[in-house]
């Protein structure tokens, strides 16, 4: 005769459950009911923390690295902005990476390509270049330059001053999917052969025109032709927007960078925007599921992230976690650049925001 099972919830049943777990674990079997509430949370939950990097402090360390390792040796001489809540991950949020890259005068960062998408946002310096599939984008302060998935890119600095930019990549997303591929140009070649003069893509694809599809002049990938969004252009548009009408109560005057081929975000995984908060303006609280990296392009102000205050000064970098309540108050006209994984989240049906 077998014993009757114990009454569920009784001490005896609980003890037998522990015994069951102990026997299952070596077979890699675990009870969902012990972890369900941590897995399927009612609202977003991550260990990502808000954090501010002062540009001048980061810059000083980066320049010291510049004395000690060449861009060629490093392949990319970059200081990673690692989220304090994600130690050892090289991630700034659960899905995104951020780093500050230095190219000294005369240096070249060798040509490679990878399945990770990257954006560059120029922090300092004038006249270095990123070459994409052999076409140079000459980079000026606060320009946005893209290197989409699997396009060849090398960086070089023929100017007389150091060049520093912010690298924003989807490294953690690609790692999540275990879909990373990368390669260097064959035979140790450093730079891709020139395929077009600088600015060629902007003229062919950036004016609501494109070469007749399929014609010999149609060079760039149809899905993502543009890769250079100059500061001079986005700043002029932002200024015009700010002269007209009131700022959005949650965002200020805000413009998104778009891919003209489909009207969507600049890359499949990364969305980017700029905004201007007029002096004295303060946003109302906003939460969104896309953790974001913000860069102060101009002005001063204060950001509050779930009540924690961060002073914002020129070129400082702030990471805002998913679903944190964010308000920003502008002391002087405050111009911000930001990027996030909103592009991927919208595609996956995950993006949400809550406006207070
Ligand atoms: O410039 O291609 O910060 O491949 C990290 C990985 C920059 C780059 C980074 C990269 C790059």
Coordinates of C-alpha atoms and ligand atoms in Angstrom, one line a residue:
X1 CA 0.0 0.0 0.0
X2 CA 1.4 3.5 -0.9
X3 CA 1.0 6.5 1.4
X4 CA -1.7 9.0 0.6
X5 CA -0.1 12.2 -0.7
X6 CA 0.1 15.0 1.8
X7 CA -2.3 17.9 1.8
X8 CA -1.0 20.6 -0.6
X9 CA 0.4 23.5 1.4
X10 CA 1.1 21.4 4.5
X11 CA 4.5 21.4 6.1
X12 CA 4.9 17.9 4.9
X13 CA 4.0 18.8 1.3
X14 CA 6.5 21.7 1.4
X15 CA 9.2 19.5 2.6
X16 CA 8.5 17.0 -0.1
X17 CA 8.5 19.8 -2.7
X18 CA 12.0 20.8 -1.6
X19 CA 13.0 17.1 -2.0
X20 CA 11.6 17.1 -5.5
X21 CA 13.5 20.3 -6.4
X22 CA 16.7 18.7 -5.2
X23 CA 16.2 15.6 -7.4
X24 CA 15.1 17.6 -10.4
X25 CA 17.9 20.2 -10.4
X26 CA 20.7 17.8 -11.6
X27 CA 18.5 17.1 -14.6
X28 CA 18.1 20.9 -15.3
X29 CA 14.5 21.0 -14.4
X30 CA 13.1 23.8 -12.2
X31 CA 9.7 24.8 -10.9
X32 CA 8.3 27.9 -12.6
X33 CA 6.0 28.7 -9.7
X34 CA 9.0 29.6 -7.5
X35 CA 10.2 32.3 -10.1
X36 CA 7.2 33.3 -12.1
X37 CA 6.7 36.7 -10.4
X38 CA 10.4 37.6 -11.0
X39 CA 10.2 36.5 -14.7
X40 CA 6.8 38.0 -15.7
X41 CA 6.9 41.3 -13.8
X42 CA 3.9 43.6 -13.7
X43 CA 6.2 46.5 -14.7
X44 CA 9.7 46.6 -16.2
X45 CA 12.4 45.5 -13.8
X46 CA 16.2 45.6 -14.4
X47 CA 19.3 46.3 -12.4
X48 CA 20.2 49.2 -14.8
X49 CA 21.0 52.3 -12.8
X50 CA 20.8 55.9 -13.8
X51 CA 24.3 57.3 -14.0
X52 CA 26.0 60.5 -15.2
X53 CA 29.5 60.6 -16.7
X54 CA 31.2 63.9 -16.6
X55 CA 32.8 64.4 -20.0
X56 CA 35.9 66.2 -18.9
X57 CA 36.8 63.4 -16.4
X58 CA 36.2 60.6 -19.0
X59 CA 38.2 62.6 -21.6
X60 CA 41.2 62.9 -19.3
X61 CA 41.4 59.1 -19.0
X62 CA 40.9 58.6 -22.7
X63 CA 43.7 61.0 -23.5
X64 CA 46.0 59.1 -21.1
X65 CA 45.1 55.9 -22.9
X66 CA 46.0 57.7 -26.1
X67 CA 49.6 58.1 -24.8
X68 CA 49.8 54.3 -24.1
X69 CA 48.1 52.4 -26.9
X70 CA 47.7 53.3 -30.6
X71 CA 44.4 53.1 -32.4
X72 CA 45.9 50.6 -34.8
X73 CA 47.0 48.3 -31.9
X74 CA 43.7 48.7 -30.0
X75 CA 41.7 48.3 -33.3
X76 CA 39.3 50.7 -31.6
X77 CA 40.7 52.9 -28.7
X78 CA 37.5 53.3 -26.7
X79 CA 36.6 53.7 -23.0
X80 CA 33.4 51.8 -22.4
X81 CA 30.6 53.6 -20.4
X82 CA 29.5 50.6 -18.3
X83 CA 26.3 50.8 -16.4
X84 CA 27.1 50.5 -12.6
X85 CA 24.1 48.1 -12.3
X86 CA 25.5 45.8 -15.0
X87 CA 29.1 45.1 -13.9
X88 CA 31.3 43.1 -16.3
X89 CA 28.7 43.4 -19.1
X90 CA 30.3 46.2 -21.2
X91 CA 26.7 47.4 -21.5
X92 CA 25.2 50.8 -20.8
X93 CA 21.7 49.4 -20.8
X94 CA 20.5 45.8 -21.1
X95 CA 20.4 46.2 -24.9
X96 CA 22.9 48.9 -25.8
X97 CA 26.5 49.8 -25.5
X98 CA 28.2 53.2 -25.2
X99 CA 31.8 54.2 -25.5
X100 CA 34.1 57.2 -26.1
X101 CA 36.5 56.7 -29.0
X102 CA 39.7 58.6 -29.5
X103 CA 41.5 59.0 -32.8
X104 CA 44.7 61.1 -32.6
X105 CA 46.0 63.2 -35.5
X106 CA 47.5 60.9 -38.2
X107 CA 45.9 57.7 -36.8
X108 CA 43.7 55.1 -38.5
X109 CA 41.3 52.7 -36.9
X110 CA 41.5 49.7 -39.3
X111 CA 38.6 48.7 -41.6
X112 CA 36.3 46.0 -40.3
X113 CA 32.6 45.1 -40.5
X114 CA 30.3 43.4 -38.0
X115 CA 26.7 42.5 -37.5
X116 CA 26.4 45.1 -34.7
X117 CA 24.9 48.4 -35.8
X118 CA 26.8 51.5 -34.6
X119 CA 26.2 55.2 -34.4
X120 CA 28.9 57.9 -33.8
X121 CA 28.0 61.2 -32.2
X122 CA 30.9 63.6 -32.4
X123 CA 31.9 65.1 -29.0
X124 CA 35.1 67.0 -29.9
X125 CA 37.4 67.7 -32.9
X126 CA 36.8 68.6 -36.5
X127 CA 37.7 66.9 -39.7
X128 CA 38.4 63.3 -38.9
X129 CA 36.4 60.8 -40.9
X130 CA 34.4 57.6 -40.8
X131 CA 34.5 55.9 -44.2
X132 CA 31.5 53.7 -44.9
X133 CA 32.0 51.1 -47.7
X134 CA 34.8 53.4 -48.9
X135 CA 32.9 56.8 -48.7
X136 CA 34.1 59.2 -46.1
X137 CA 31.8 61.1 -43.8
X138 CA 33.9 64.1 -42.7
X139 CA 32.9 64.5 -39.0
X140 CA 32.2 67.8 -37.3
X141 CA 31.2 68.4 -33.7
X142 CA 27.7 66.9 -32.9
X143 CA 27.3 65.2 -36.3
X144 CA 25.6 61.9 -36.3
X145 CA 27.2 59.2 -38.4
X146 CA 25.9 55.6 -38.8
X147 CA 27.7 52.4 -39.5
X148 CA 24.8 49.9 -40.1
X149 CA 25.1 46.2 -39.8
X150 CA 27.7 44.5 -42.0
X151 CA 29.0 47.7 -43.7
X152 CA 32.7 48.2 -43.9
X153 CA 34.0 51.0 -41.8
X154 CA 37.4 52.6 -41.0
X155 CA 38.1 55.8 -39.1
X156 CA 40.9 58.2 -39.6
X157 CA 42.1 61.6 -38.4
X158 CA 43.9 63.8 -40.9
X159 CA 43.2 66.9 -38.8
X160 CA 45.7 68.5 -36.4
X161 CA 43.7 67.8 -33.2
X162 CA 42.4 64.7 -31.3
X163 CA 38.9 63.6 -32.3
X164 CA 36.5 62.1 -29.7
X165 CA 33.1 60.7 -30.4
X166 CA 30.5 58.7 -28.7
X167 CA 30.0 55.1 -30.0
X168 CA 26.5 53.8 -29.6
X169 CA 26.1 50.1 -30.6
X170 CA 23.6 47.3 -30.1
X171 CA 26.3 44.9 -28.9
X172 CA 24.2 43.5 -26.0
X173 CA 21.3 42.9 -28.4
X174 CA 23.4 41.0 -30.9
X175 CA 25.0 39.1 -28.0
X176 CA 21.4 38.3 -26.7
X177 CA 20.6 36.7 -30.1
X178 CA 24.1 35.1 -30.3
X179 CA 24.3 36.5 -33.8
X180 CA 27.7 38.2 -33.9
X181 CA 29.9 38.0 -37.0
X182 CA 32.9 40.2 -37.6
X183 CA 35.8 40.4 -40.1
X184 CA 38.7 42.5 -41.1
X185 CA 39.6 43.5 -44.6
X186 CA 41.7 40.7 -46.2
X187 CA 45.5 40.9 -46.3
X188 CA 45.7 43.3 -43.3
X189 CA 44.5 46.3 -45.4
X190 CA 43.9 49.2 -43.0
X191 CA 41.5 51.3 -45.1
X192 CA 38.8 50.4 -47.6
X193 CA 39.6 51.6 -51.1
X194 CA 37.8 54.9 -51.9
X195 CA 34.5 54.1 -53.7
X196 CA 33.0 57.6 -53.8
X197 CA 33.9 61.2 -52.9
X198 CA 32.8 62.5 -49.4
X199 CA 29.2 63.7 -49.5
X200 CA 28.2 61.6 -52.6
X201 CA 25.5 59.7 -50.7
X202 CA 23.9 62.9 -49.3
X203 CA 23.6 64.3 -52.8
X204 CA 22.2 61.1 -54.3
X205 CA 20.0 60.0 -51.5
X206 CA 19.5 62.8 -49.0
X207 CA 17.4 65.3 -50.9
X208 CA 14.2 63.3 -51.4
X209 CA 15.8 61.8 -54.4
X210 CA 17.5 58.6 -55.1
X211 CA 19.2 57.2 -58.2
X212 CA 16.6 55.4 -60.4
X213 CA 16.2 52.1 -58.6
X214 CA 18.4 49.5 -60.3
X215 CA 20.3 52.0 -62.4
X216 CA 24.1 52.0 -62.4
X217 CA 24.1 55.1 -60.1
X218 CA 22.1 53.3 -57.4
X219 CA 25.1 52.4 -55.1
X220 CA 23.8 52.3 -51.5
X221 CA 21.8 49.6 -49.8
X222 CA 18.1 50.4 -50.7
X223 CA 16.9 49.8 -47.1
X224 CA 19.3 52.2 -45.4
X225 CA 21.1 54.6 -47.8
X226 CA 21.9 57.6 -45.6
X227 CA 24.7 57.6 -43.0
X228 CA 25.6 61.2 -42.2
X229 CA 23.3 63.6 -40.3
X230 CA 25.3 66.8 -39.9
X231 CA 24.9 69.0 -36.9
X232 CA 24.5 72.1 -39.1
X233 CA 21.3 70.6 -40.5
X234 CA 19.7 69.1 -37.5
X235 CA 20.5 72.2 -35.3
X236 CA 18.9 74.5 -37.9
X237 CA 15.7 72.4 -38.0
X238 CA 15.6 72.3 -34.2
X239 CA 16.0 76.1 -34.0
X240 CA 13.2 76.5 -36.5
X241 CA 10.9 74.2 -34.5
X242 CA 11.7 76.0 -31.3
X243 CA 10.8 79.4 -32.8
X244 CA 7.3 78.0 -33.7
X245 CA 4.8 77.1 -31.0
X246 CA 5.2 75.5 -27.6
X247 CA 7.5 72.7 -26.6
X248 CA 5.9 69.3 -26.0
X249 CA 5.3 69.1 -22.3
X250 CA 7.1 65.8 -21.9
X251 CA 9.9 66.1 -24.4
X252 CA 10.5 69.8 -25.2
X253 CA 11.0 70.6 -28.9
X254 CA 12.0 67.1 -30.2
X255 CA 13.1 65.7 -33.6
X256 CA 13.8 62.1 -34.5
X257 CA 16.4 61.1 -37.0
X258 CA 14.8 59.0 -39.7
X259 CA 15.8 56.6 -42.4
X260 CA 14.4 58.2 -45.5
X261 CA 13.9 54.8 -47.2
X262 CA 11.1 53.8 -44.8
X263 CA 10.4 56.8 -42.5
X264 CA 11.5 54.6 -39.6
X265 CA 14.3 54.8 -37.1
X266 CA 17.9 55.2 -38.3
X267 CA 18.7 51.6 -37.8
X268 CA 16.6 48.5 -37.0
X269 CA 17.8 48.3 -33.4
X270 CA 18.6 52.0 -32.5
X271 CA 16.5 55.1 -32.6
X272 CA 18.1 58.6 -32.2
X273 CA 16.7 62.0 -31.5
X274 CA 17.6 65.6 -30.5
X275 CA 15.6 68.0 -28.4
X276 CA 15.7 71.6 -27.3
X277 CA 14.4 72.7 -23.9
X278 CA 14.1 76.5 -23.7
X279 CA 15.6 78.2 -20.7
X280 CA 13.3 78.0 -17.7
X281 CA 11.3 75.1 -19.3
X282 CA 10.8 71.9 -17.3
X283 CA 9.3 68.7 -18.7
X284 CA 6.5 66.8 -17.0
X285 CA 7.4 63.3 -15.8
X286 CA 7.7 60.6 -18.5
X287 CA 8.4 56.9 -18.3
X288 CA 9.3 54.8 -21.3
X289 CA 10.3 51.2 -21.8
X290 CA 13.4 52.3 -23.8
X291 CA 16.4 53.0 -21.5
X292 CA 18.2 55.9 -23.1
X293 CA 21.6 57.5 -23.3
X294 CA 21.5 61.3 -23.4
X295 CA 24.3 63.7 -24.3
X296 CA 24.3 67.4 -23.4
X297 CA 25.1 69.3 -26.6
X298 CA 24.4 72.8 -25.3
X299 CA 23.3 74.5 -22.1
X300 CA 22.8 73.5 -18.5
X301 CA 20.0 72.0 -16.5
X302 CA 18.9 69.3 -14.1
X303 CA 17.6 65.8 -14.8
X304 CA 15.6 63.9 -12.2
X305 CA 15.5 60.1 -12.7
X306 CA 13.1 58.5 -10.2
X307 CA 13.8 61.5 -7.9
X308 CA 17.6 61.3 -8.2
X309 CA 19.0 64.6 -9.4
X310 CA 21.8 65.0 -12.0
X311 CA 23.3 68.3 -13.0
X312 CA 23.7 68.4 -16.7
X313 CA 26.6 70.3 -18.2
X314 CA 28.2 70.5 -21.6
X315 CA 29.0 67.1 -23.1
X316 CA 28.0 65.1 -20.0
X317 CA 26.4 61.7 -20.7
X318 CA 23.4 60.4 -18.7
X319 CA 21.9 56.9 -18.9
X320 CA 18.2 56.7 -18.0
X321 CA 16.8 53.2 -17.2
X322 CA 13.7 51.7 -18.6
X323 CA 10.5 52.9 -16.9
X324 CA 12.3 55.4 -14.7
X325 CA 10.3 58.6 -14.3
X326 CA 12.3 61.4 -16.0
X327 CA 12.0 65.1 -15.8
X328 CA 14.4 67.6 -17.2
X329 CA 14.6 71.3 -16.2
X330 CA 16.6 73.7 -18.4
X331 CA 18.5 76.5 -16.8
X332 CA 19.7 77.8 -20.1
X333 CA 18.6 76.6 -23.5
X334 CA 19.3 72.9 -23.3
X335 CA 20.0 70.8 -26.3
X336 CA 20.2 67.0 -25.9
X337 CA 21.0 64.1 -28.2
X338 CA 19.7 60.7 -27.3
X339 CA 19.6 57.1 -28.5
X340 CA 17.8 54.1 -27.3
X341 CA 16.4 50.7 -28.4
X342 CA 13.0 52.1 -29.1
X343 CA 13.4 51.1 -32.7
X344 CA 13.7 47.4 -31.8
X345 CA 11.0 47.6 -29.1
X346 CA 8.5 49.1 -31.5
X347 CA 9.1 46.4 -34.0
X348 CA 8.6 43.8 -31.3
X349 CA 5.4 45.4 -30.0
X350 CA 7.0 46.2 -26.7
X351 CA 7.4 49.9 -26.6
X352 CA 5.2 51.7 -24.0
X353 CA 5.3 55.1 -22.4
X354 CA 3.4 56.7 -19.5
X355 CA 3.0 60.4 -19.3
X356 CA 2.5 62.2 -16.0
Ligands
LIG1 O1 34.2 51.7 -34.3 O2 33.7 49.8 -35.2 O3 33.1 51.4 -29.5 O4 33.4 47.8 -33.6 C1 33.0 49.2 -30.3 C2 33.1 48.2 -31.3 C3 33.5 50.9 -31.8 C4 33.8 50.5 -34.2 C5 33.2 50.5 -30.5 C6 33.3 48.7 -32.6 C7 33.5 50.0 -32.8

